[in-house]
Short mmCIF file of C-alpha atoms and ligand atoms in Angstrom, two decimals:
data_model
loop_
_atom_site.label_atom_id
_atom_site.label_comp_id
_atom_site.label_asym_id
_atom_site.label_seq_id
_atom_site.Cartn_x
_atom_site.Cartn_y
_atom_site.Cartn_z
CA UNK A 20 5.02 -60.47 30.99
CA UNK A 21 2.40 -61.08 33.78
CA UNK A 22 3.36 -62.48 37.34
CA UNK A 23 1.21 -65.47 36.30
CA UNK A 24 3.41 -66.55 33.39
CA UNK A 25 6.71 -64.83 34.76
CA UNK A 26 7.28 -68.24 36.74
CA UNK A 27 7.20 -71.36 33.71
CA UNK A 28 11.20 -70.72 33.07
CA UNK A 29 12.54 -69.52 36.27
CA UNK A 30 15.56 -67.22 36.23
CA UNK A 31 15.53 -65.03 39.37
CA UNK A 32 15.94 -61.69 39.32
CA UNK A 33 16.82 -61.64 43.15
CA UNK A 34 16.32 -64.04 46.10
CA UNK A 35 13.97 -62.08 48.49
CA UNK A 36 11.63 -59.44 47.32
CA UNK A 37 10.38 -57.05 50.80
CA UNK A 38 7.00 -55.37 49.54
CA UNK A 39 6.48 -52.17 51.44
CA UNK A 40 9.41 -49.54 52.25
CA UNK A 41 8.12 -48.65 56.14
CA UNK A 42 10.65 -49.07 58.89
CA UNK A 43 9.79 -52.82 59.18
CA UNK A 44 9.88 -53.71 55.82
CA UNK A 45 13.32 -51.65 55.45
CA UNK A 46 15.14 -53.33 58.59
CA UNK A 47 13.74 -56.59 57.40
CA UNK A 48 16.05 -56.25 53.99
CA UNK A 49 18.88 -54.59 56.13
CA UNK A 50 18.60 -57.56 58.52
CA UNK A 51 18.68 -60.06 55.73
CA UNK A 52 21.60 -58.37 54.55
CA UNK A 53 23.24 -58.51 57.20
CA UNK A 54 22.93 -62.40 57.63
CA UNK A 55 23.57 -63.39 54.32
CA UNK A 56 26.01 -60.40 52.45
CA UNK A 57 25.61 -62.53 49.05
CA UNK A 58 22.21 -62.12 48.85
CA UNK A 59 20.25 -60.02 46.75
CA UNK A 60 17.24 -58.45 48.44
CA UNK A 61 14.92 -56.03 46.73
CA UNK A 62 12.16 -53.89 48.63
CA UNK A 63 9.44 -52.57 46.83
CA UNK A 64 7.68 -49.15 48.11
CA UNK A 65 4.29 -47.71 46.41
CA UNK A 66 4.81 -44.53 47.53
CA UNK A 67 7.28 -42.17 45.98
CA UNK A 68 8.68 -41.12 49.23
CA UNK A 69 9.96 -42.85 52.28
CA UNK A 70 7.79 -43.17 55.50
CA UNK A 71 4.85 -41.74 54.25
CA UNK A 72 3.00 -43.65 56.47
CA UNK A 73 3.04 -45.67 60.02
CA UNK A 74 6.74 -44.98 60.08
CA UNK A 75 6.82 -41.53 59.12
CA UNK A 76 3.36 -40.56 61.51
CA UNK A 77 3.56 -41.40 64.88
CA UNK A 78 4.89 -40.22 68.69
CA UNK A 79 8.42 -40.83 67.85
CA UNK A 80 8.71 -42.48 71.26
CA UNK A 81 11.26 -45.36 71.86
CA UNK A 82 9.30 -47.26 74.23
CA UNK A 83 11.11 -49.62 76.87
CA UNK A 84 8.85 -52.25 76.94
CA UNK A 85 6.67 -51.18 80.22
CA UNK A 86 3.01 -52.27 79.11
CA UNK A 87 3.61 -55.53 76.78
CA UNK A 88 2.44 -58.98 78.58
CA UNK A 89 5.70 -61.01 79.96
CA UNK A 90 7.09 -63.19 77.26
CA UNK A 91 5.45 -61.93 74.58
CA UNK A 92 6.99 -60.74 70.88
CA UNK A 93 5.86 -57.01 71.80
CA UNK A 94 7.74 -57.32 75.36
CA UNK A 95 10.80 -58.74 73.99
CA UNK A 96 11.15 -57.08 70.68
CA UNK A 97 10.29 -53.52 72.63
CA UNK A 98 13.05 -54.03 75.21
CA UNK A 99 15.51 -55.64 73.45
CA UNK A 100 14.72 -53.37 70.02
CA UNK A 101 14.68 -50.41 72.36
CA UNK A 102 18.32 -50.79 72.87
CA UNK A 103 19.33 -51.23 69.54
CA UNK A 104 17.46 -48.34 67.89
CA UNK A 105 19.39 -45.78 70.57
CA UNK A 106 22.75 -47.47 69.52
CA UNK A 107 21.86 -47.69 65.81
CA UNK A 108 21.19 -43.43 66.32
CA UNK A 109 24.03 -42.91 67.88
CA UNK A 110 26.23 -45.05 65.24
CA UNK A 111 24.84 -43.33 62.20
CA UNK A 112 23.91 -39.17 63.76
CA UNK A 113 20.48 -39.72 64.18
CA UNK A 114 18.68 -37.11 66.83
CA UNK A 115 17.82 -39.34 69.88
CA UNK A 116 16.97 -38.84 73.53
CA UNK A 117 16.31 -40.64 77.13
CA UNK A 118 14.68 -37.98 79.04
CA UNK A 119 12.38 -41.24 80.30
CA UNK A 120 8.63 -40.45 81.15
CA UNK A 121 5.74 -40.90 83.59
CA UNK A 122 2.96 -42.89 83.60
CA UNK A 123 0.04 -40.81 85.67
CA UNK A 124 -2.93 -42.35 87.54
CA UNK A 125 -5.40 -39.27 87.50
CA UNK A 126 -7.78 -40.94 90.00
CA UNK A 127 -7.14 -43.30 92.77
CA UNK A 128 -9.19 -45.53 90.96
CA UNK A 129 -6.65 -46.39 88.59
CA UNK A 130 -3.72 -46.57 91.49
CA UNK A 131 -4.05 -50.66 91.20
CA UNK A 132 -3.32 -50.96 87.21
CA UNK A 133 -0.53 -48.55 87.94
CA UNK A 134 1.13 -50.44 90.69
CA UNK A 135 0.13 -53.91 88.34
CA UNK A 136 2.01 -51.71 84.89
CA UNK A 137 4.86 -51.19 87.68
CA UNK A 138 5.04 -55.06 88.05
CA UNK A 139 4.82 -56.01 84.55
CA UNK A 140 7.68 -53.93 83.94
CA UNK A 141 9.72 -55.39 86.50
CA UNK A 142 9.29 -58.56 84.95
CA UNK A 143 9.97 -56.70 81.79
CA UNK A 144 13.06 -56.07 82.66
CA UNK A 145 12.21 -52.46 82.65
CA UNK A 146 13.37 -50.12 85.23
CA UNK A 147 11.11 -48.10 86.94
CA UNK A 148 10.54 -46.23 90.01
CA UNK A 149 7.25 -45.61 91.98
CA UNK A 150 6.42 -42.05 92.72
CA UNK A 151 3.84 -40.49 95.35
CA UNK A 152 2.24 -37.24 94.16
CA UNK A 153 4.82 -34.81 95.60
CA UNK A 154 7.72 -36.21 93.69
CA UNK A 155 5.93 -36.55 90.49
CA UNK A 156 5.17 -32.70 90.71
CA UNK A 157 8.87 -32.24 91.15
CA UNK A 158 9.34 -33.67 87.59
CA UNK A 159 5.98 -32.54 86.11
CA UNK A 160 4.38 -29.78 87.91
CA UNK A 161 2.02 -28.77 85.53
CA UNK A 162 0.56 -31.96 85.19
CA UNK A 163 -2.41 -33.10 87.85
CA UNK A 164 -2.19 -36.65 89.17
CA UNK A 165 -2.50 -38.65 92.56
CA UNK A 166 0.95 -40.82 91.73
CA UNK A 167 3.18 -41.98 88.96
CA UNK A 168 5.20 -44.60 87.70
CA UNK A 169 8.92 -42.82 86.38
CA UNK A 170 9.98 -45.14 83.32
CA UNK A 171 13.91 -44.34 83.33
CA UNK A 172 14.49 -45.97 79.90
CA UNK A 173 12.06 -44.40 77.45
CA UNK A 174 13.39 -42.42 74.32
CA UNK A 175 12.96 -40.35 71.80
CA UNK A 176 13.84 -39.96 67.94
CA UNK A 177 12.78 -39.64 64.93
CA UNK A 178 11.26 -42.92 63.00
CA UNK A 179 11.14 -41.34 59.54
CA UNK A 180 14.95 -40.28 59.46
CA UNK A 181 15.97 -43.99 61.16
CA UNK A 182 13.92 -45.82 57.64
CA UNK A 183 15.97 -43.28 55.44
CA UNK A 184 18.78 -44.43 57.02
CA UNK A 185 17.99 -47.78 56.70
CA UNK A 186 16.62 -47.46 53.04
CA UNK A 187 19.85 -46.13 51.63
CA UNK A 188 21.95 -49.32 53.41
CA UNK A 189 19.49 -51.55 51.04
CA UNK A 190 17.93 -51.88 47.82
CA UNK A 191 14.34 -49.88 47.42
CA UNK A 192 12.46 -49.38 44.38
CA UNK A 193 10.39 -46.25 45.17
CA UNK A 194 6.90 -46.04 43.17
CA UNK A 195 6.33 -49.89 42.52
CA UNK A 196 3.20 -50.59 43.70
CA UNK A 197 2.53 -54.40 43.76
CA UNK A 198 -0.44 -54.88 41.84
CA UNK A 199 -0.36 -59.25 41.26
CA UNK A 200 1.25 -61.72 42.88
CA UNK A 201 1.70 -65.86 41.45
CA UNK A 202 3.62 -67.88 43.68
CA UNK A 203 4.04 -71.41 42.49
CA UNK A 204 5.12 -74.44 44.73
CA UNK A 205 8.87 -75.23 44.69
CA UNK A 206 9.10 -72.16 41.65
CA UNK A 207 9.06 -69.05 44.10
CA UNK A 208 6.98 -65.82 43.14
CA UNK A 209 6.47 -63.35 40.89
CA UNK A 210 5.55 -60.17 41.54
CA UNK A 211 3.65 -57.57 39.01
CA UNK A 212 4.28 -53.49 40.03
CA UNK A 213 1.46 -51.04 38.48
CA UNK A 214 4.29 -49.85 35.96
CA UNK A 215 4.11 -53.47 34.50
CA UNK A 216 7.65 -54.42 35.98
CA UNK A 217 7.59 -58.38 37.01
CA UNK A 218 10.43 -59.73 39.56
CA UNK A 219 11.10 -63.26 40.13
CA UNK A 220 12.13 -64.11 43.90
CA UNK A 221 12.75 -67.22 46.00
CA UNK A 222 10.97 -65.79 48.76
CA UNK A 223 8.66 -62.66 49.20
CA UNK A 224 7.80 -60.85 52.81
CA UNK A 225 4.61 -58.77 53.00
CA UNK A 226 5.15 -55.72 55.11
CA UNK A 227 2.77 -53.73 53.70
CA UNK A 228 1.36 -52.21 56.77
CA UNK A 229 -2.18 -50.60 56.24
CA UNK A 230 -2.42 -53.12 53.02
CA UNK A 231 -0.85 -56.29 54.24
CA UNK A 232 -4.02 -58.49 54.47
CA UNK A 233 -5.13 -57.27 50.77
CA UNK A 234 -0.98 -58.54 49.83
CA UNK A 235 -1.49 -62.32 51.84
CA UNK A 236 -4.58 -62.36 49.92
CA UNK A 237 -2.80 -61.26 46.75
CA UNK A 238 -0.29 -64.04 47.42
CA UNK A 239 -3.34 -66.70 47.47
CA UNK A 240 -3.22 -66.88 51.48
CA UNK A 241 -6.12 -66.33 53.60
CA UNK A 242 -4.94 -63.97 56.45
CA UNK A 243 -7.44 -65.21 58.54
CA UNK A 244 -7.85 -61.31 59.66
CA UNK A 245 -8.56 -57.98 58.96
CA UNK A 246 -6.68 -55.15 58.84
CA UNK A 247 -8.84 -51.96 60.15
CA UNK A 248 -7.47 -48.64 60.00
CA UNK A 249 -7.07 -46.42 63.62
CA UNK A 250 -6.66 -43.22 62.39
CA UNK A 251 -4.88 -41.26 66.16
CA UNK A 252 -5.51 -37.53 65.85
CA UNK A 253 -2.84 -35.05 67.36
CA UNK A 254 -2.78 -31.58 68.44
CA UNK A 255 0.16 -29.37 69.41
CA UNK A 256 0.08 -27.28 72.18
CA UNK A 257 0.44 -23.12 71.19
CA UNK A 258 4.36 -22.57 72.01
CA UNK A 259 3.62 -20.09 74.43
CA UNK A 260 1.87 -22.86 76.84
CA UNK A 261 4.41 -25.63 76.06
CA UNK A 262 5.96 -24.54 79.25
CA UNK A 263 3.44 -26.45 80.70
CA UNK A 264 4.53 -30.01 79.81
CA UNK A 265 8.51 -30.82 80.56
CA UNK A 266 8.78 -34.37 79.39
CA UNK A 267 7.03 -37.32 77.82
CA UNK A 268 3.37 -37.91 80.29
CA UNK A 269 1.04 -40.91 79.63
CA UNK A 270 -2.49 -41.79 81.23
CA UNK A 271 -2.99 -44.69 82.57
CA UNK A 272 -4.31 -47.36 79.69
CA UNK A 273 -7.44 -48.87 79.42
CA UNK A 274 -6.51 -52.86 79.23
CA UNK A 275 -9.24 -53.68 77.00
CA UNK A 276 -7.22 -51.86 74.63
CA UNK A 277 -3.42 -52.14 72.59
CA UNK A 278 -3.42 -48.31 72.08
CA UNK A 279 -1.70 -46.11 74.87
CA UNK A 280 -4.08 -43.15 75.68
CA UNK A 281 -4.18 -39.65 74.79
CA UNK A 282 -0.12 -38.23 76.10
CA UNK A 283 1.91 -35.30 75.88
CA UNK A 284 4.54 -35.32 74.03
CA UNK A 285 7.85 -32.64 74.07
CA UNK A 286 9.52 -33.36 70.71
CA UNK A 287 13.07 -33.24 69.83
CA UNK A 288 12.18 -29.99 68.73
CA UNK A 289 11.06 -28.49 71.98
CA UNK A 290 6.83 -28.76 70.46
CA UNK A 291 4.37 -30.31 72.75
CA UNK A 292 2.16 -33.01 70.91
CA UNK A 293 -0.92 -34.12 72.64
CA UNK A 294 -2.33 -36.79 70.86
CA UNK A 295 -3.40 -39.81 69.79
CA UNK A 296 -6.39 -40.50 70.04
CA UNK A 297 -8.08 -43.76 68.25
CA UNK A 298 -10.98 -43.54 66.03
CA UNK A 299 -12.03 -45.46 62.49
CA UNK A 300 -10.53 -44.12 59.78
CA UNK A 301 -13.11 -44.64 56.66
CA UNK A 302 -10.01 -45.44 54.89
CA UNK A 303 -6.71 -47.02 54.81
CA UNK A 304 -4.63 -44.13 54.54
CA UNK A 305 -7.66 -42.03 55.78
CA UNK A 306 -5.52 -39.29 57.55
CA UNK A 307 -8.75 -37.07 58.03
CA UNK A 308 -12.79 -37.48 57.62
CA UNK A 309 -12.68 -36.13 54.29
CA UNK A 310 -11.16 -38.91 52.93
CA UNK A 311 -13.76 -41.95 52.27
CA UNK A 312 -12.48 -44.49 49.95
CA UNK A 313 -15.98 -45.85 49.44
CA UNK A 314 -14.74 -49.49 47.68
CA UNK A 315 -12.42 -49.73 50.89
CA UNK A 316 -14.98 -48.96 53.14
CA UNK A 317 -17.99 -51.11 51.72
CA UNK A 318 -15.39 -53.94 52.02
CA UNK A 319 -14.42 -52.77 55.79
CA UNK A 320 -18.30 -53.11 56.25
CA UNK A 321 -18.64 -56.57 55.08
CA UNK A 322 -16.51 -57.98 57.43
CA UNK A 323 -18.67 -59.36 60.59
CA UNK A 324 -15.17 -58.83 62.80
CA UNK A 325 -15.94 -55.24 62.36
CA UNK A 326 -19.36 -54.87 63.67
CA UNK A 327 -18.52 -57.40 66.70
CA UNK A 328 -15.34 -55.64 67.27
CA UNK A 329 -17.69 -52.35 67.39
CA UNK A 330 -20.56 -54.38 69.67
CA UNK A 331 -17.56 -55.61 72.35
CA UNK A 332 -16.26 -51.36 72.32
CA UNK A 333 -19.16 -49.30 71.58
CA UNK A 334 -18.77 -47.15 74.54
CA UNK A 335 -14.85 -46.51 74.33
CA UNK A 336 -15.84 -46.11 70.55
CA UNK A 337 -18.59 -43.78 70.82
CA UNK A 338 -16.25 -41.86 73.48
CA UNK A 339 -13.25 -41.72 71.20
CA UNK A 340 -15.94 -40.35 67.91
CA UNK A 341 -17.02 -37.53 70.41
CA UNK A 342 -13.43 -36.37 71.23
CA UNK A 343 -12.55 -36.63 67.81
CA UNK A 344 -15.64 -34.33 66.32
CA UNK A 345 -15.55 -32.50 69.42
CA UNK A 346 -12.18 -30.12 70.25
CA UNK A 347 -14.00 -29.29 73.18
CA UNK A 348 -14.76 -32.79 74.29
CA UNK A 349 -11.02 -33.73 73.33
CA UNK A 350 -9.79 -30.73 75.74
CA UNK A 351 -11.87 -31.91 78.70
CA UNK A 352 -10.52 -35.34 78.46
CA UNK A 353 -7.00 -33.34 78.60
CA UNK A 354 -7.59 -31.38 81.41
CA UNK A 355 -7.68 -34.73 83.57
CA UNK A 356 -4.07 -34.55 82.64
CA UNK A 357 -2.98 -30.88 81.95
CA UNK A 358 -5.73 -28.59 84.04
CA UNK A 359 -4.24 -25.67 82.66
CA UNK A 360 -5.11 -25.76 79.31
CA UNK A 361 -7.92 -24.10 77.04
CA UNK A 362 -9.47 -24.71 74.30
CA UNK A 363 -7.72 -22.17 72.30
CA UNK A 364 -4.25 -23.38 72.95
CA UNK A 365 -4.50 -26.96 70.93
CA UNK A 366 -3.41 -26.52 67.65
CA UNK A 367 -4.44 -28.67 64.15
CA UNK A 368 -1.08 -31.40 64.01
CA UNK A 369 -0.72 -33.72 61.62
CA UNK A 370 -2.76 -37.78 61.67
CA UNK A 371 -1.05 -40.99 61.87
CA UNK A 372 -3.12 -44.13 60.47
CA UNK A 373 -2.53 -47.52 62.53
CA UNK A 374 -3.06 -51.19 61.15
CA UNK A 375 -4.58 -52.73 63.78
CA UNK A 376 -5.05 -56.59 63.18
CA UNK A 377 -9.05 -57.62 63.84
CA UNK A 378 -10.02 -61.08 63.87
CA UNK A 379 -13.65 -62.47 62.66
CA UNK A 380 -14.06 -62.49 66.51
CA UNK A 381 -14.18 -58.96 66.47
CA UNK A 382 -11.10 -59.33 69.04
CA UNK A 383 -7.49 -57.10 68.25
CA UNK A 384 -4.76 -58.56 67.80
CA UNK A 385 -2.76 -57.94 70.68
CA UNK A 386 0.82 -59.11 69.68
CA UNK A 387 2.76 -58.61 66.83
CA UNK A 388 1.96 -61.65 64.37
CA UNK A 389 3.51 -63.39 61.46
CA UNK A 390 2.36 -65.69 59.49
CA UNK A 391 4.87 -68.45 57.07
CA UNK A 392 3.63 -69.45 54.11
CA UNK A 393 5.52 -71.75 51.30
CA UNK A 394 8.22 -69.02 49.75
CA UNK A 395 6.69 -66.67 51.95
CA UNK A 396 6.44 -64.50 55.02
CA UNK A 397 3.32 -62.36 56.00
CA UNK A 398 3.54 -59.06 58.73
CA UNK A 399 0.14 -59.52 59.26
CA UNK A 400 0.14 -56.86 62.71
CA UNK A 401 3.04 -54.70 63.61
CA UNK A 402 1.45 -51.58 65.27
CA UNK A 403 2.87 -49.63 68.35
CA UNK A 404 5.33 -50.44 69.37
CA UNK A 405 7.13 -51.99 65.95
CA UNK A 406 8.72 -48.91 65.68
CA UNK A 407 10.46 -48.92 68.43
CA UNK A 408 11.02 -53.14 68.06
CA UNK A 409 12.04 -52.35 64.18
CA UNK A 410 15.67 -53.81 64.43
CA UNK A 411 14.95 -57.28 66.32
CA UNK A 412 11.80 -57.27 64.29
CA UNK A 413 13.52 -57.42 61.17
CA UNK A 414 15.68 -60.33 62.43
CA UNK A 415 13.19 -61.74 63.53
CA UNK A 416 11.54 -62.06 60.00
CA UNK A 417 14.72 -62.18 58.29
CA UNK A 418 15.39 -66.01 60.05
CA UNK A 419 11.85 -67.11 59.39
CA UNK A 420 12.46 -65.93 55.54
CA UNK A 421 16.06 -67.75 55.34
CA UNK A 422 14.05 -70.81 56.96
CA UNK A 423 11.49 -70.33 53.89
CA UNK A 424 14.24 -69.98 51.59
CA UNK A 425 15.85 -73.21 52.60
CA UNK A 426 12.83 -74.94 52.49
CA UNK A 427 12.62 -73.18 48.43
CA UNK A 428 16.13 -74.67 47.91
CA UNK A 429 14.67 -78.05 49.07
CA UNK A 430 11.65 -78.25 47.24
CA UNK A 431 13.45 -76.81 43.94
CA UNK A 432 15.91 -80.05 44.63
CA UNK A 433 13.37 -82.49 44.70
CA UNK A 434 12.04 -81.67 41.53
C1 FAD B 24 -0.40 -42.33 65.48
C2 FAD B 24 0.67 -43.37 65.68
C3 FAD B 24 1.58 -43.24 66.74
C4 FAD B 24 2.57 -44.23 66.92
N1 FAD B 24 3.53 -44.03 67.89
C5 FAD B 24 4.54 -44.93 67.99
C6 FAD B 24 5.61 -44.70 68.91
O1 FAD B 24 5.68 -43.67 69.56
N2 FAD B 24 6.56 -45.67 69.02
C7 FAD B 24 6.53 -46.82 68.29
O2 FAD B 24 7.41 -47.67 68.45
N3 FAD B 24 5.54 -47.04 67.38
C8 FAD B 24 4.57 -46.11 67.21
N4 FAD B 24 3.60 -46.31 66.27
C9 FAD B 24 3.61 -47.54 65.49
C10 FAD B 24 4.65 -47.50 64.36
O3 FAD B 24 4.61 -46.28 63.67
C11 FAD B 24 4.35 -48.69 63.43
O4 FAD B 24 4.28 -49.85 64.22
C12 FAD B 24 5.46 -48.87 62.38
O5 FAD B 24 5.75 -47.66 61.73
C13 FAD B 24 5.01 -49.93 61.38
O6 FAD B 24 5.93 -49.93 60.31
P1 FAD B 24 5.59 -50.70 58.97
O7 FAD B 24 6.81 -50.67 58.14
O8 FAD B 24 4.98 -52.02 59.32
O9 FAD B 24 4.38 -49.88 58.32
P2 FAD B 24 4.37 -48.60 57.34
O10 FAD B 24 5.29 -47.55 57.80
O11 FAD B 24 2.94 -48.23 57.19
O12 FAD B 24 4.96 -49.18 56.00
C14 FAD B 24 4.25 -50.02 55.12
C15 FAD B 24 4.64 -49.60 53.73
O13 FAD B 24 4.09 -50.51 52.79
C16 FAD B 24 3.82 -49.77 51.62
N5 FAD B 24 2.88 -50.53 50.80
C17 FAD B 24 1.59 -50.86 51.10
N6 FAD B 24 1.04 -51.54 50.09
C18 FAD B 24 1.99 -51.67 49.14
C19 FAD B 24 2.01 -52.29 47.86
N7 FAD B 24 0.93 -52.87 47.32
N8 FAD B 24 3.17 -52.24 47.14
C20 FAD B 24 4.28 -51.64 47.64
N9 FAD B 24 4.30 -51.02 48.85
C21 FAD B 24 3.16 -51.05 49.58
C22 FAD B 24 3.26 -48.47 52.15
O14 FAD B 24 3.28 -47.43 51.21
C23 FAD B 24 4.13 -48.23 53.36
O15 FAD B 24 5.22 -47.38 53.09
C24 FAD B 24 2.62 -45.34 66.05
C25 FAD B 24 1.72 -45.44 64.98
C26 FAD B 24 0.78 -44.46 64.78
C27 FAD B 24 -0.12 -44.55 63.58
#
């Protein structure tokens, strides 16, 4: 049957169908779950494995909420979902940590922003401590920097093993790929996989990450955005130099932009990851330059938000292409930060792929944003630091989709 006739006689095969298995999608279901035990949620992953992308490739940092403007979703979610994550590893044996980190101004240039970050996190809610360049070396003495801001409550853990977790508390159909979607006023949706399965739901929620624009648009919504691809490179550091690096060390960010900077990373297991950078990927799930989905990026190419988003950042662009061709270039803009390394001790680590949220303005979406719909809910940004924000997030959606399915139960009534 095709989604578009699945609807005429409507028997429901479950109330809320979750398309995409990442770590938002996943504590979406698990939140739903949790708010309404009767009800039957189905997520729906393309991918044969779990956390094959965003969720699966990133810093594995917890963050605590320092950089995120007052009052918005990122700044709550981050410090409130920060919490939860460490007690949800700690209830079900996943590897965590809270070895905190620093924030280092390399210049004294950038001493204001860090003394305005040190604010912002006050009003946060985040607990932080100034430091003058002596006591930063006592914590990081390999590191070079004229003062830094010591972030007490930053973690650690691993994002992947937390959406395994939470995949095997819910139902997830691995492999479905949601090809069509008909949703039909007061009916609910139906939703076609690329194995020719159809499911009829009250209520769907997109969090399809990388492909959640194409899925609003699938669902006969106009997202009103773009999603463009941010492919952040890593390197690890050769083991016999990760002496150099003790804890978890960020730059200063540029404000212009939502990504963090270049940092140094100690893993749970003892590797240093330097890394990531932020540079177009020339496809979705374009985890290196030889991957060019040409369809994909024709369509990236058509969309006048791209080229103004490249005319308002053509220098931090053109910087960020350089680093990224160049290992050389990428190892002087390191050395600001660790002046003992060479060249030869950054090693090839695997890419992550962001979704970063563009609007026709060229502007980025700063916050995280969703978007309600009749019977449904889009995830139309969730980058860094949705991760860390995954549990609140995914109550977060999970009352706006019980709010949809209410309205469902109305409009079904009225009939
Ligand atoms: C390099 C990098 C570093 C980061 N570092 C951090 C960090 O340290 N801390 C932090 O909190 N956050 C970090 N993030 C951000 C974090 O990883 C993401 O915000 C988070 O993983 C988003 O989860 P998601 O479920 O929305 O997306 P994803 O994990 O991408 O999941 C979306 C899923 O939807 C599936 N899907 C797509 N289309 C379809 C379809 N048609 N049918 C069915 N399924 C579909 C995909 O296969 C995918 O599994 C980082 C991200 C990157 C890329």
């Amino acid at each position: 049957m095709t989604a578009a006739r699945a609807l005429r006689g409507v028997a429901y095969d479950c109330d809320v169908v979750v398309v995409g298995g990442g770590i938002v999608g996943l504590a979406t279901a698990h939140a739903l779950r949790a708010a309404r035990p009767g009800l039957v949620v189905t997520v729906l992953e393309k991918e044969p494995r779990l956390a094959t992308h965003q969720s699966g490739r990133n810093s594995g940092v917890i963050h605590s909420g320092v950089y995120y403007r007052p009052g918005s979703l990122k700044a709550r979610l981050a410090v409130r979902g920060a919490a939860e994550l460490k007690k949800f590893c700690a209830e079900h044996g996943i590897p965590h940590a809270v070895p905190g980190k620093l924030i280092v101004a390399t210049s004294p240039a950038e001493l204001p922003r860090l003394h305005e970050l040190a604010q912002r996190a006050r009003r946060n809610g985040v607990p932080v401590r100034e430091l003058g360049q002596a006591q930063m070396a006592e914590y990081e003495p390999g590191v070079h920097g004229v003062a830094a801001l010591r972030v007490l409550t930053t973690g650690q853990c691993d994002f992947g093993a937390v959406a395994r977790r939470l995949a095997e508390l819910v139902d997830v159909r691995r492999g479905a790929e949601v090809v069509a979607i008909d949703r039909r006023p007061g009916l609910g949706v139906a939703i076609r996989t690329a194995r020719g399965e159809v499911l009829r739901a009250r209520a769907l929620v997109n969090c399809a990450g990388l492909h959640s624009d194409r899925i609003a648009r699938l669902a006969g919504d106009d997202p009103g955005l773009r999603i463009v691809p941010f492919r952040g490179e890593f390197y690890r550091l050769r083991p016999e130099r990760a002496h150099l690096v003790r804890g978890l060390v960020y730059p200063v960010p540029d404000p212009a932009f939502p990504f963090l900077g270049v940092h140094l990373t100690v893993g749970l297991d003892g590797e240093v990851h330097i890394g990531p950078n932020a540079v177009l990927a020339l496809a979705r799930e374009g985890y290196d330059w030889g991957v060019v989905r040409p369809a994909e990026l024709a369509d990236a190419l058509a969309y006048p938000g791209l080229w103004r988003m490249a005319a308002r950042h053509w220098r931090a662009g053109a910087g960020e292409l350089l680093r990224s061709l160049s290992k050389r270039a990428f190892t002087a803009a390191v050395r600001r930060l660790l002046p003992g390394i060479e060249e030869d001790d950054l090693l090839p680590a695997p890419a992550g792929v962001r979704a970063q949220a563009v609007r026709p303005d060229g502007g980025l979406v700063d916050d995280f944003h969703f978007v309600e719909r009749p019977h449904t809910v889009h995830v139309l940004n969730a980058p860094s630091p949705a991760a860390t924000a995954c549990l609140p997030i995914g109550q977060e959606i999970a009352a706006r989709t019980l709010t949809a399915l209410a309205g469902a139960t109305a409009d079904t009534a009225g009939r």
